[in-house]
Amino acid sequence: MKACRMPIGFAVVILVFTTVVKAESESDVRFCDPHHLFHVVIPSGWIFQAGESSSHLLVFYGPEHDQLIYIEYFPEIAFSDPMDFAANVLEHYSADYGLPKFELVRELEPIDLGGVKAALAEYDYLGRIERTECRVFVIIDQIGLTITLSEAKPHYAVSKAQFDLILADWGWEVSP
Amino acid sequence: MRLLVFLAVGVLLLASAAFASDQNLVTRFERAVGESVKEQLIATYGGKAQIPLHEHLKLEAIFNRLTSVVSGNEDYSLTILDSYEINAFSLPGGYIFLTKGLLKLAGSDEQRIAGALAHEIAHVANKHGMNALWRRLGLSVLLEVGKFVLEVTMTEAVHAATQALIDVLQSGYSREAELEADYHAQKYMMMAGFDPAGLIHVLSDLQRLPQSQEVGAVFRSHPDPGIRIQQLLETLSDYWLSPQPIAGNVEAAEPKRGDPLNRFLIVDRSPGGETTARSYTLYDQQNQDFVGWLDGLTVNDLAFAPDGSLIAAGVWEKGIGDVWIWNRQGKVVERWKLGYTSPIDNLHFDPSSSMLVYQLRNMNGVEIWVGYLGEVTRLKLSCRLDAELVAWQESGLVLKDRAGSYYRIQAPRAEPIRLADPIPQVIERKQRLVPQVGQDANGLFRLTPPGNSGF
């Protein structure tokens, strides 16, 4: 029995090591947010845009196309459920004064983000060009966060796959 | 003929009786007239504008705050017109319009936007459109309205009034109506938590525009913005509470002098004697020398902005007292040519560095004034207090007179707009415009602007 445990334990260690190495391979960067709420692995080629960021907004540009990820903080949020938070925002986005040519491409749905309840929606709108956004809404430590991938509509699927990897590695600095 | 006159008088009597007894009917008629002109106005001015979501929400919040303080049963609505002509309109029934051009002029200043909106709301609340309509149309429309009241036909009555209302819009309201709207607009702004000076600031922007700028003809000149600003300045002082005696210690609460960033020291270089006007300069501790930019000026008083970014001075030059404001690099950013024949002292910035209080002595005695930075607005706050010290605190402007008594002057409180629910931004990746490096015919390396291919 003891002999059997050894290879299993070894396999687990290798698996864990592989996962970490894969997530942070080459020039991937582990990014801890300035408010000490979360950490995330930023893939190689993505660059933090200090000039466009502020204390309540973090902006990253991707290496290709029109890739953009931005994270916004809302310290005084009245909502406690991310689905309510998201529904309220989408109501404004879809209103006649909202985003031009707004169209929901994926209904709002609950997801798990690093062990915390979150809400995700995908939609198209017309900015300078036709864009698709995937927006995740989460409330942690009474602070609202939106994590958004924004990309030109034709390239969205490719970028979304990268965004999914980023979300999969999402970790919290505070206990949920 | 006698029968016709009899009929007309009868209809009018019935109409007026019905109008008097049923206020809702009046409102319905006004709304119907406004509604019929609204679509034409929108079409004339390029349709409804799509403005960024956050700008829309902010505008809506300003608008709602203003309409909530207006009495009456109007159902107000705001439309932004897709036109870069600087203009604003209001129609009976509560329809308010601002052009994108006017929004651009007002920028992100909530007080300016509130000023423009409050003026248009005041036109509606004071029935300026309908009053002008009645005057223009006289008996004919009253007959039509009479029919409407008698429910013969609403369409005809509204149709008769619609064209007349368009004429009213083109020629503008009377001068009296415009001045009355300004007066009420300031009142609404004050009640809704905006600074009533905002309307003055937007009018002075209008006044400064070059003639080539596309501005609605009526909006620009009817009446002249200068006359309106003068009236608004006179009423603005009503919104500042006159000095009230208080118990307090102004020195302890806020030291008068000193650079908050501790680089410059204010040095008194007055020749001496209590009666002599003071003369100050600045010593730069970093360069260990007096600053050059005050050389040759007689500076009667100096004050630093709370964040240290600006330095104001009462400057005495050739027998004239003015206020000069520098940035920390010694560049004059504002020069208020006040032209007083006495030195200016007791300068003090407000906590947000948007206003500066100052004191002067003239034939009328001692006067305390406040000026808005970057604006034309200067306002006399008191002409009876001889302040020894002035300090601007969160509670208002605190003064200590020469007899040792303390007073407070309360400024109108402007509450910033805060959106109730957080609405995340929607941003796009900025296009990077990178200049190109290339060699010209002489072999010299040159930078060319993005998109310019030729060397």
Tab-separated table of C-alpha atoms in Angstrom, chain A residues 49 52 59 61-62 67-68 70 72 74 88-89 92-93 97-98 125 127-129 131 135 146, chain B residues 48 50-54 56-57 60 418 420-432:
chain	number	residue	atom	x	y	z
A	49	GLN	CA	-1.484	50.734	-19.467
A	52	GLU	CA	-5.078	54.976	-18.970
A	59	VAL	CA	-6.295	48.708	-18.232
A	61	TYR	CA	-3.691	45.897	-23.880
A	62	GLY	CA	-3.217	42.520	-25.542
A	67	GLN	CA	-7.547	43.200	-27.401
A	68	LEU	CA	-8.292	45.030	-24.205
A	70	TYR	CA	-10.066	46.412	-18.052
A	72	GLU	CA	-13.025	48.633	-12.612
A	74	PHE	CA	-16.813	50.292	-7.195
A	88	ASN	CA	-28.849	46.804	-13.395
A	89	VAL	CA	-25.830	47.627	-15.545
A	92	HIS	CA	-28.594	50.873	-18.690
A	93	TYR	CA	-26.414	49.519	-21.501
A	97	TYR	CA	-29.522	56.168	-24.164
A	98	GLY	CA	-27.165	53.205	-23.620
A	125	TYR	CA	-22.063	47.155	-29.340
A	127	GLY	CA	-17.970	51.780	-30.619
A	128	ARG	CA	-15.378	53.145	-32.974
A	129	ILE	CA	-15.708	49.706	-34.525
A	131	ARG	CA	-16.952	45.244	-30.589
A	135	ARG	CA	-18.000	41.273	-18.680
A	146	THR	CA	-16.135	44.330	-13.250
B	48	LYS	CA	-31.626	63.107	-31.143
B	50	GLN	CA	-26.407	59.716	-28.895
B	51	ILE	CA	-24.090	60.830	-26.125
B	52	PRO	CA	-21.847	58.622	-23.988
B	53	LEU	CA	-23.748	56.679	-21.351
B	54	HIS	CA	-22.072	58.280	-18.340
B	56	HIS	CA	-26.233	60.932	-20.264
B	57	LEU	CA	-26.650	59.674	-16.700
B	60	GLU	CA	-30.236	63.171	-16.298
B	418	ARG	CA	-23.220	61.318	-7.525
B	420	ALA	CA	-26.994	56.294	-7.345
B	421	ASP	CA	-25.885	53.023	-8.938
B	422	PRO	CA	-22.421	52.320	-10.232
B	423	ILE	CA	-22.377	52.024	-14.005
B	424	PRO	CA	-19.106	50.586	-15.276
B	425	GLN	CA	-17.272	52.418	-17.988
B	426	VAL	CA	-17.141	51.092	-21.508
B	427	ILE	CA	-13.765	51.868	-22.963
B	428	GLU	CA	-12.043	51.160	-26.230
B	429	ARG	CA	-8.437	50.582	-27.018
B	430	LYS	CA	-6.860	53.834	-28.056
B	431	GLN	CA	-5.310	54.013	-31.464
B	432	ARG	CA	-1.592	54.474	-31.156
